């Protein structure tokens, strides 16, 4: 497993998401009430960028075809899931780290 610094805490306001990179892997990172969640950025349906999707509660909607995923689990009501990643916060440096296998 590898740990990557992907953003600063203040770069992702509450209720928003952003595409970040763990090495060369695109990750969709979301802030929900100060808790950060990371899932694979690539939609399991047609490869849309989930980090650019609309976030409603814990559900992100893919901007390409409307597929939805729970950012806390990576599960979709439509079937396929996306990978979820561990997120670590460093309170001293204000860095967000994502752990990928």
Tab-separated table of C-alpha atoms in Angstrom:
chain	number	residue	atom	x	y	z
A	1	UNK	CA	0.000	0.000	0.000
A	2	UNK	CA	1.082	3.540	-0.703
A	3	UNK	CA	0.025	6.791	0.922
A	4	UNK	CA	-0.235	9.974	-1.169
A	5	UNK	CA	-0.731	13.599	-0.164
A	6	UNK	CA	-3.538	14.708	-2.486
A	7	UNK	CA	-4.815	18.064	-1.179
A	8	UNK	CA	-5.054	20.489	1.730
A	9	UNK	CA	-8.166	20.363	3.906
A	10	UNK	CA	-9.260	23.906	2.966
A	11	UNK	CA	-9.127	23.114	-0.780
A	12	UNK	CA	-12.332	21.056	-0.624
A	13	UNK	CA	-15.235	22.941	0.980
A	14	UNK	CA	-18.041	21.103	2.741
A	15	UNK	CA	-20.500	19.477	0.341
A	16	UNK	CA	-18.117	19.412	-2.620
A	17	UNK	CA	-15.831	17.023	-4.442
A	18	UNK	CA	-12.662	17.297	-6.461
A	19	UNK	CA	-10.540	15.121	-8.729
A	20	UNK	CA	-7.114	14.544	-7.162
A	21	UNK	CA	-4.250	12.227	-8.033
A	22	UNK	CA	-2.636	9.504	-5.938
A	23	UNK	CA	0.466	9.129	-8.062
A	24	UNK	CA	-0.998	8.776	-11.548
A	25	UNK	CA	-4.346	7.358	-10.335
A	26	UNK	CA	-7.315	9.771	-10.475
A	27	UNK	CA	-9.337	9.768	-7.256
A	28	UNK	CA	-12.653	11.491	-6.499
A	29	UNK	CA	-12.325	13.155	-3.080
A	30	UNK	CA	-15.384	14.494	-1.222
A	31	UNK	CA	-15.966	16.528	1.944
A	32	UNK	CA	-19.183	15.763	3.814
A	33	UNK	CA	-19.466	17.781	7.024
A	34	UNK	CA	-15.707	17.674	7.579
A	35	UNK	CA	-15.345	13.956	6.885
A	36	UNK	CA	-13.456	13.147	3.706
A	37	UNK	CA	-14.192	10.197	1.419
A	38	UNK	CA	-12.212	8.905	-1.560
A	39	UNK	CA	-13.466	6.669	-4.352
A	40	UNK	CA	-12.223	5.751	-7.808
A	41	UNK	CA	-12.813	8.754	-10.082
A	42	UNK	CA	-13.833	6.562	-13.028
A	43	UNK	CA	-17.553	5.743	-13.185
A	44	UNK	CA	-18.203	1.994	-13.471
A	45	UNK	CA	-20.805	2.633	-16.185
A	46	UNK	CA	-19.009	4.525	-18.969
A	47	UNK	CA	-15.900	5.994	-17.348
A	48	UNK	CA	-17.225	9.449	-16.460
A	49	UNK	CA	-15.351	11.636	-13.935
A	50	UNK	CA	-17.130	11.147	-10.594
A	51	UNK	CA	-15.134	13.929	-8.925
A	52	UNK	CA	-16.868	16.368	-11.269
A	53	UNK	CA	-20.346	15.038	-10.450
A	54	UNK	CA	-23.081	16.593	-8.328
A	55	UNK	CA	-22.973	15.643	-4.649
A	56	UNK	CA	-26.251	15.334	-2.745
A	57	UNK	CA	-25.774	14.096	0.803
A	58	UNK	CA	-23.506	11.071	0.408
A	59	UNK	CA	-24.518	10.370	-3.208
A	60	UNK	CA	-22.496	11.562	-6.199
A	61	UNK	CA	-24.132	11.590	-9.621
A	62	UNK	CA	-21.895	10.977	-12.627
A	63	UNK	CA	-21.996	13.996	-14.965
A	64	UNK	CA	-22.038	11.814	-18.095
A	65	UNK	CA	-25.034	9.484	-17.715
A	66	UNK	CA	-26.454	10.042	-14.234
A	67	UNK	CA	-25.246	6.898	-12.507
A	68	UNK	CA	-25.057	7.332	-8.750
A	69	UNK	CA	-22.603	6.097	-6.138
A	70	UNK	CA	-22.495	6.376	-2.357
A	71	UNK	CA	-19.159	8.067	-1.653
A	72	UNK	CA	-18.954	6.406	1.779
A	73	UNK	CA	-18.999	2.881	0.305
A	74	UNK	CA	-18.514	3.078	-3.478
A	75	UNK	CA	-21.802	1.174	-3.925
A	76	UNK	CA	-24.249	2.054	-6.708
A	77	UNK	CA	-27.957	1.164	-6.788
A	78	UNK	CA	-27.420	0.417	-10.491
A	79	UNK	CA	-25.116	-2.534	-9.801
A	80	UNK	CA	-21.376	-2.072	-10.310
A	81	UNK	CA	-19.385	-0.443	-7.538
A	82	UNK	CA	-16.257	1.695	-7.547
A	83	UNK	CA	-13.299	1.214	-5.259
A	84	UNK	CA	-13.246	3.126	-1.969
A	85	UNK	CA	-9.945	4.301	-0.473
A	86	UNK	CA	-8.807	5.075	3.047
A	87	UNK	CA	-8.403	8.788	3.806
A	88	UNK	CA	-6.086	10.197	6.479
A	89	UNK	CA	-5.972	13.793	7.717
A	90	UNK	CA	-2.872	15.417	9.160
A	91	UNK	CA	-4.076	18.093	11.579
A	92	UNK	CA	-0.629	19.692	11.847
A	93	UNK	CA	0.032	20.149	8.128
A	94	UNK	CA	-3.671	20.248	7.090
A	95	UNK	CA	-2.881	17.643	4.422
A	96	UNK	CA	-5.295	15.036	3.117
A	97	UNK	CA	-3.711	11.674	2.342
A	98	UNK	CA	-5.211	8.793	0.379
A	99	UNK	CA	-4.031	5.198	0.788
A	100	UNK	CA	-4.086	3.069	-2.365
A	101	UNK	CA	-3.169	-0.614	-2.744
